[in-house]
């Protein structure tokens, strides 16, 4: 072998090793996002006041098992059966593939499990004949996608089983406040947004832009924490003001 080919072979090996190392890192990251947790960004106010526009969520994937929905969000494959599956609990906040377009990832709160009877009466959720209780919690400030805010009534809702969380109720009587009793089919969930007058959820069928009854196999994971947050209302302001939009109090905060 000539001495001139040895440096070339050495360079080729170093280049190949670098590519393989990068590929390994990418595979590890993808595997972690598929099996452990994945960050998601909140673009709308349907889960206010619990989740704000501009929040960065961390959804853990192992609590409910795995299906093709568990793959990193940019990978869209036909639905499959869920393995190592477990049902969510009442009040869990879940990330899921929207049944109308599985490339879209949405977030809502679990209100009903398979076999539950769900109705809406005067804005109150009724689960198996039990009305979810409300307690006034003063006024909140509902943030709009434009960055503006609207004063709204904040309530503490208690679901059957005792789990509590805050909700917004802006309009006393709204079309989605009344819904005849429906039974959640096997393998499905009934989900709602905490911003009750601004959420297309299981009260709205998929063909009307809502969620309808959510197939459990579309679950991505459970929201356990907000890892970061930035006020999108500043996006049209000068760049040097953007740092003031960081909501530091929400960084690495638990989600109820």
mmCIF file of C-alpha atoms in Angstrom:
data_model
loop_
_atom_site.group_PDB
_atom_site.id
_atom_site.type_symbol
_atom_site.label_atom_id
_atom_site.label_comp_id
_atom_site.label_asym_id
_atom_site.label_seq_id
_atom_site.Cartn_x
_atom_site.Cartn_y
_atom_site.Cartn_z
ATOM 1 C CA UNK A 1 0.000 0.000 0.000
ATOM 2 C CA UNK A 2 1.378 3.378 -0.886
ATOM 3 C CA UNK A 3 1.912 5.898 1.845
ATOM 4 C CA UNK A 4 -0.404 8.380 0.074
ATOM 5 C CA UNK A 5 -3.485 6.203 0.508
ATOM 6 C CA UNK A 6 -3.069 5.775 4.277
ATOM 7 C CA UNK A 7 -3.920 9.403 5.189
ATOM 8 C CA UNK A 8 -6.884 9.221 2.782
ATOM 9 C CA UNK A 9 -8.146 6.057 4.465
ATOM 10 C CA UNK A 10 -7.635 7.670 7.854
ATOM 11 C CA UNK A 11 -9.643 10.746 6.826
ATOM 12 C CA UNK A 12 -12.387 8.537 5.392
ATOM 13 C CA UNK A 13 -12.560 6.559 8.621
ATOM 14 C CA UNK A 14 -12.739 9.738 10.752
ATOM 15 C CA UNK A 15 -15.490 11.134 8.519
ATOM 16 C CA UNK A 16 -17.440 7.843 8.661
ATOM 17 C CA UNK A 17 -17.061 7.676 12.442
ATOM 18 C CA UNK A 18 -18.359 11.236 12.796
ATOM 19 C CA UNK A 19 -21.411 10.430 10.687
ATOM 20 C CA UNK A 20 -22.072 7.254 12.679
ATOM 21 C CA UNK A 21 -21.718 9.120 15.977
ATOM 22 C CA UNK A 22 -24.187 11.774 14.830
ATOM 23 C CA UNK A 23 -26.608 9.102 13.619
ATOM 24 C CA UNK A 24 -26.369 7.361 16.998
ATOM 25 C CA UNK A 25 -27.117 10.610 18.842
ATOM 26 C CA UNK A 26 -30.132 11.260 16.598
ATOM 27 C CA UNK A 27 -31.427 7.723 17.181
ATOM 28 C CA UNK A 28 -31.038 8.096 20.951
ATOM 29 C CA UNK A 29 -32.918 11.410 20.916
ATOM 30 C CA UNK A 30 -35.722 9.959 18.778
ATOM 31 C CA UNK A 31 -35.954 6.895 20.995
ATOM 32 C CA UNK A 32 -36.168 9.071 24.106
ATOM 33 C CA UNK A 33 -38.877 11.241 22.538
ATOM 34 C CA UNK A 34 -40.828 8.132 21.563
ATOM 35 C CA UNK A 35 -40.468 6.232 24.823
ATOM 36 C CA UNK A 36 -39.962 8.734 27.645
ATOM 37 C CA UNK A 37 -41.071 12.333 27.046
ATOM 38 C CA UNK A 38 -41.467 14.980 24.366
ATOM 39 C CA UNK A 39 -41.882 18.770 24.588
ATOM 40 C CA UNK A 40 -44.916 20.451 23.055
ATOM 41 C CA UNK A 41 -45.854 24.081 22.562
ATOM 42 C CA UNK A 42 -49.277 25.567 23.445
ATOM 43 C CA UNK A 43 -50.560 27.795 20.594
ATOM 44 C CA UNK A 44 -54.109 28.469 21.834
ATOM 45 C CA UNK A 45 -55.984 29.385 24.999
ATOM 46 C CA UNK A 46 -58.351 26.396 25.179
ATOM 47 C CA UNK A 47 -56.712 25.107 28.385
ATOM 48 C CA UNK A 48 -56.504 28.433 30.243
ATOM 49 C CA UNK A 49 -56.016 29.133 33.099
ATOM 50 C CA UNK A 50 -54.126 25.856 33.609
ATOM 51 C CA UNK A 51 -52.021 26.198 30.469
ATOM 52 C CA UNK A 52 -51.186 29.546 28.874
ATOM 53 C CA UNK A 53 -50.504 30.468 25.275
ATOM 54 C CA UNK A 54 -46.747 30.178 24.875
ATOM 55 C CA UNK A 55 -46.239 27.430 27.476
ATOM 56 C CA UNK A 56 -43.784 24.661 26.646
ATOM 57 C CA UNK A 57 -45.106 21.361 27.980
ATOM 58 C CA UNK A 58 -43.385 18.121 28.793
ATOM 59 C CA UNK A 59 -45.573 15.116 27.999
ATOM 60 C CA UNK A 60 -44.474 11.817 29.524
ATOM 61 C CA UNK A 61 -45.315 8.871 27.285
ATOM 62 C CA UNK A 62 -45.042 5.756 29.425
ATOM 63 C CA UNK A 63 -48.124 6.262 31.705
ATOM 64 C CA UNK A 64 -50.610 5.164 29.020
ATOM 65 C CA UNK A 65 -48.510 2.730 26.997
ATOM 66 C CA UNK A 66 -47.379 3.006 23.394
ATOM 67 C CA UNK A 67 -48.797 3.071 19.876
ATOM 68 C CA UNK A 68 -47.757 4.816 16.664
ATOM 69 C CA UNK A 69 -49.196 7.969 18.255
ATOM 70 C CA UNK A 70 -46.269 7.826 20.697
ATOM 71 C CA UNK A 71 -43.703 8.396 17.958
ATOM 72 C CA UNK A 72 -42.138 11.872 17.714
ATOM 73 C CA UNK A 73 -44.843 14.264 16.554
ATOM 74 C CA UNK A 74 -43.354 14.834 13.090
ATOM 75 C CA UNK A 75 -43.719 11.105 12.320
ATOM 76 C CA UNK A 76 -47.285 10.364 11.211
ATOM 77 C CA UNK A 77 -48.225 6.715 10.699
ATOM 78 C CA UNK A 78 -51.563 4.875 10.655
ATOM 79 C CA UNK A 79 -52.961 4.087 14.078
ATOM 80 C CA UNK A 80 -52.046 0.844 15.796
ATOM 81 C CA UNK A 81 -53.071 -1.063 18.876
ATOM 82 C CA UNK A 82 -51.690 0.298 22.165
ATOM 83 C CA UNK A 83 -49.192 -1.848 24.094
ATOM 84 C CA UNK A 84 -48.573 -1.742 27.853
ATOM 85 C CA UNK A 85 -51.674 0.470 27.913
ATOM 86 C CA UNK A 86 -53.288 1.991 30.986
ATOM 87 C CA UNK A 87 -56.306 4.257 31.317
ATOM 88 C CA UNK A 88 -55.871 7.896 32.299
ATOM 89 C CA UNK A 89 -57.408 9.096 35.549
ATOM 90 C CA UNK A 90 -60.151 11.666 35.880
ATOM 91 C CA UNK A 91 -58.635 15.113 35.504
ATOM 92 C CA UNK A 92 -55.426 14.036 33.746
ATOM 93 C CA UNK A 93 -54.228 16.499 31.124
ATOM 94 C CA UNK A 94 -53.389 14.550 27.984
ATOM 95 C CA UNK A 95 -51.649 15.255 24.708
ATOM 96 C CA UNK A 96 -53.098 13.388 21.728
ATOM 97 C CA UNK A 97 -53.192 13.176 17.964
ATOM 98 C CA UNK A 98 -56.292 14.985 16.733
ATOM 99 C CA UNK A 99 -58.570 12.389 15.068
ATOM 100 C CA UNK A 100 -59.330 14.819 12.231
ATOM 101 C CA UNK A 101 -55.647 15.132 11.246
ATOM 102 C CA UNK A 102 -53.138 12.972 13.093
ATOM 103 C CA UNK A 103 -50.287 15.339 12.188
ATOM 104 C CA UNK A 104 -51.825 17.803 14.664
ATOM 105 C CA UNK A 105 -51.208 17.375 18.396
ATOM 106 C CA UNK A 106 -53.798 18.750 20.837
ATOM 107 C CA UNK A 107 -54.071 18.962 24.621
ATOM 108 C CA UNK A 108 -57.213 18.615 26.798
ATOM 109 C CA UNK A 109 -58.343 17.318 30.193
ATOM 110 C CA UNK A 110 -59.876 13.855 30.693
ATOM 111 C CA UNK A 111 -63.448 14.116 31.965
ATOM 112 C CA UNK A 112 -64.938 10.724 31.066
ATOM 113 C CA UNK A 113 -63.588 7.176 30.784
ATOM 114 C CA UNK A 114 -64.968 4.262 28.719
ATOM 115 C CA UNK A 115 -68.509 3.408 29.781
ATOM 116 C CA UNK A 116 -69.103 6.712 31.613
ATOM 117 C CA UNK A 117 -72.307 8.658 31.021
ATOM 118 C CA UNK A 118 -71.497 12.331 30.333
ATOM 119 C CA UNK A 119 -73.893 15.271 30.077
ATOM 120 C CA UNK A 120 -73.756 19.073 30.307
ATOM 121 C CA UNK A 121 -76.340 20.991 32.356
ATOM 122 C CA UNK A 122 -76.079 24.760 32.616
ATOM 123 C CA UNK A 123 -72.348 24.561 31.955
ATOM 124 C CA UNK A 124 -71.769 21.929 34.631
ATOM 125 C CA UNK A 125 -70.261 18.562 33.722
ATOM 126 C CA UNK A 126 -72.358 15.596 34.857
ATOM 127 C CA UNK A 127 -70.514 12.267 35.135
ATOM 128 C CA UNK A 128 -72.658 9.196 35.755
ATOM 129 C CA UNK A 129 -75.364 11.397 37.235
ATOM 130 C CA UNK A 130 -72.977 13.268 39.557
ATOM 131 C CA UNK A 131 -72.638 16.999 38.943
ATOM 132 C CA UNK A 132 -69.110 18.437 39.044
ATOM 133 C CA UNK A 133 -69.156 21.129 41.735
ATOM 134 C CA UNK A 134 -68.017 24.716 41.190
ATOM 135 C CA UNK A 135 -66.568 27.215 43.645
ATOM 136 C CA UNK A 136 -65.910 30.837 42.737
ATOM 137 C CA UNK A 137 -62.240 31.807 42.538
ATOM 138 C CA UNK A 138 -62.546 35.475 41.597
ATOM 139 C CA UNK A 139 -61.722 36.980 38.223
ATOM 140 C CA UNK A 140 -59.147 35.744 35.762
ATOM 141 C CA UNK A 141 -57.618 37.305 32.649
ATOM 142 C CA UNK A 142 -58.237 35.193 29.560
ATOM 143 C CA UNK A 143 -55.421 35.686 27.067
ATOM 144 C CA UNK A 144 -56.324 35.819 23.385
ATOM 145 C CA UNK A 145 -54.136 34.735 20.469
ATOM 146 C CA UNK A 146 -53.524 38.445 19.726
ATOM 147 C CA UNK A 147 -51.976 38.946 23.160
ATOM 148 C CA UNK A 148 -54.930 40.931 24.516
ATOM 149 C CA UNK A 149 -56.747 39.933 27.707
ATOM 150 C CA UNK A 150 -60.421 39.629 28.612
ATOM 151 C CA UNK A 151 -61.682 39.561 32.222
ATOM 152 C CA UNK A 152 -63.509 36.306 32.907
ATOM 153 C CA UNK A 153 -64.920 34.359 35.801
ATOM 154 C CA UNK A 154 -62.537 31.813 37.336
ATOM 155 C CA UNK A 155 -63.971 28.780 39.077
ATOM 156 C CA UNK A 156 -62.608 25.744 40.881
ATOM 157 C CA UNK A 157 -64.197 22.590 39.510
ATOM 158 C CA UNK A 158 -64.287 19.331 41.474
ATOM 159 C CA UNK A 159 -64.644 16.189 39.389
ATOM 160 C CA UNK A 160 -66.098 12.923 40.680
ATOM 161 C CA UNK A 161 -63.368 11.352 42.784
ATOM 162 C CA UNK A 162 -62.385 14.708 44.295
ATOM 163 C CA UNK A 163 -59.806 16.039 41.838
ATOM 164 C CA UNK A 164 -59.949 19.832 41.537
ATOM 165 C CA UNK A 165 -58.707 22.291 38.936
ATOM 166 C CA UNK A 166 -59.361 25.850 37.787
ATOM 167 C CA UNK A 167 -61.582 26.660 34.812
ATOM 168 C CA UNK A 168 -62.690 29.819 32.991
ATOM 169 C CA UNK A 169 -66.389 30.512 32.341
ATOM 170 C CA UNK A 170 -66.886 33.724 30.425
ATOM 171 C CA UNK A 171 -70.498 33.488 29.195
ATOM 172 C CA UNK A 172 -73.381 32.589 31.505
ATOM 173 C CA UNK A 173 -75.221 30.667 28.792
ATOM 174 C CA UNK A 174 -73.358 29.255 25.839
ATOM 175 C CA UNK A 175 -74.499 26.639 23.270
ATOM 176 C CA UNK A 176 -72.060 24.008 24.551
ATOM 177 C CA UNK A 177 -73.318 24.443 28.134
ATOM 178 C CA UNK A 178 -76.130 21.980 27.430
ATOM 179 C CA UNK A 179 -75.589 18.485 26.045
ATOM 180 C CA UNK A 180 -77.800 15.414 26.349
ATOM 181 C CA UNK A 181 -76.283 12.435 28.108
ATOM 182 C CA UNK A 182 -73.946 10.321 26.006
ATOM 183 C CA UNK A 183 -72.084 7.139 26.860
ATOM 184 C CA UNK A 184 -68.345 7.026 26.214
ATOM 185 C CA UNK A 185 -67.710 4.037 23.914
ATOM 186 C CA UNK A 186 -65.169 1.316 24.757
ATOM 187 C CA UNK A 187 -61.643 2.389 23.877
ATOM 188 C CA UNK A 188 -62.495 6.091 23.987
ATOM 189 C CA UNK A 189 -62.306 9.123 26.294
ATOM 190 C CA UNK A 190 -64.350 12.291 26.798
ATOM 191 C CA UNK A 191 -62.014 15.301 27.004
ATOM 192 C CA UNK A 192 -62.605 19.015 27.576
ATOM 193 C CA UNK A 193 -60.663 22.244 27.719
ATOM 194 C CA UNK A 194 -60.478 24.235 30.951
ATOM 195 C CA UNK A 195 -61.452 27.386 29.036
ATOM 196 C CA UNK A 196 -65.014 26.135 28.725
ATOM 197 C CA UNK A 197 -66.345 28.789 26.336
ATOM 198 C CA UNK A 198 -63.303 28.627 24.051
ATOM 199 C CA UNK A 199 -62.587 24.937 23.512
ATOM 200 C CA UNK A 200 -63.478 22.623 20.636
ATOM 201 C CA UNK A 201 -63.423 19.348 22.547
ATOM 202 C CA UNK A 202 -65.500 16.174 22.957
ATOM 203 C CA UNK A 203 -68.652 18.279 23.012
ATOM 204 C CA UNK A 204 -67.990 19.035 19.339
ATOM 205 C CA UNK A 205 -67.793 16.308 16.649
ATOM 206 C CA UNK A 206 -64.631 15.930 14.590
ATOM 207 C CA UNK A 207 -66.325 17.001 11.348
ATOM 208 C CA UNK A 208 -67.250 20.295 13.053
ATOM 209 C CA UNK A 209 -63.663 20.922 14.173
ATOM 210 C CA UNK A 210 -63.844 19.301 17.605
ATOM 211 C CA UNK A 211 -62.472 16.124 19.137
ATOM 212 C CA UNK A 212 -65.591 14.012 19.499
ATOM 213 C CA UNK A 213 -65.004 10.822 21.437
ATOM 214 C CA UNK A 214 -61.216 10.505 21.603
ATOM 215 C CA UNK A 215 -59.765 7.071 20.728
ATOM 216 C CA UNK A 216 -57.402 5.984 23.486
ATOM 217 C CA UNK A 217 -54.975 4.778 20.817
ATOM 218 C CA UNK A 218 -54.479 8.433 19.785
ATOM 219 C CA UNK A 219 -52.984 9.339 23.171
ATOM 220 C CA UNK A 220 -49.430 10.669 23.073
ATOM 221 C CA UNK A 221 -48.799 11.158 26.766
ATOM 222 C CA UNK A 222 -49.655 12.871 30.051
ATOM 223 C CA UNK A 223 -48.759 16.476 30.777
ATOM 224 C CA UNK A 224 -46.848 16.623 34.052
ATOM 225 C CA UNK A 225 -44.996 19.930 33.865
ATOM 226 C CA UNK A 226 -44.471 23.238 32.111
ATOM 227 C CA UNK A 227 -40.766 23.502 31.326
ATOM 228 C CA UNK A 228 -40.799 27.022 29.915
ATOM 229 C CA UNK A 229 -43.135 29.856 28.961
ATOM 230 C CA UNK A 230 -42.998 33.056 26.920
ATOM 231 C CA UNK A 231 -45.674 35.710 26.444
ATOM 232 C CA UNK A 232 -46.545 35.666 22.745
ATOM 233 C CA UNK A 233 -48.134 39.081 23.121
ATOM 234 C CA UNK A 234 -44.619 40.506 22.689
ATOM 235 C CA UNK A 235 -43.969 38.890 19.316
ATOM 236 C CA UNK A 236 -44.736 42.122 17.447
ATOM 237 C CA UNK A 237 -42.712 44.288 19.844
ATOM 238 C CA UNK A 238 -39.027 45.188 19.316
ATOM 239 C CA UNK A 239 -36.700 42.214 19.710
ATOM 240 C CA UNK A 240 -34.890 43.791 22.658
ATOM 241 C CA UNK A 241 -38.117 43.633 24.701
ATOM 242 C CA UNK A 242 -38.695 39.902 24.172
ATOM 243 C CA UNK A 243 -36.683 38.851 27.210
ATOM 244 C CA UNK A 244 -39.271 40.520 29.438
ATOM 245 C CA UNK A 245 -41.853 38.068 28.078
ATOM 246 C CA UNK A 246 -40.277 35.086 29.819
ATOM 247 C CA UNK A 247 -42.666 33.846 32.507
ATOM 248 C CA UNK A 248 -39.971 32.622 34.860
ATOM 249 C CA UNK A 249 -42.471 31.601 37.546
ATOM 250 C CA UNK A 250 -43.860 28.956 35.159
ATOM 251 C CA UNK A 251 -40.495 27.398 34.311
ATOM 252 C CA UNK A 252 -40.336 23.768 35.541
ATOM 253 C CA UNK A 253 -43.697 24.067 37.297
ATOM 254 C CA UNK A 254 -46.036 21.135 37.961
ATOM 255 C CA UNK A 255 -49.388 20.985 36.180
ATOM 256 C CA UNK A 256 -52.608 20.225 38.075
#
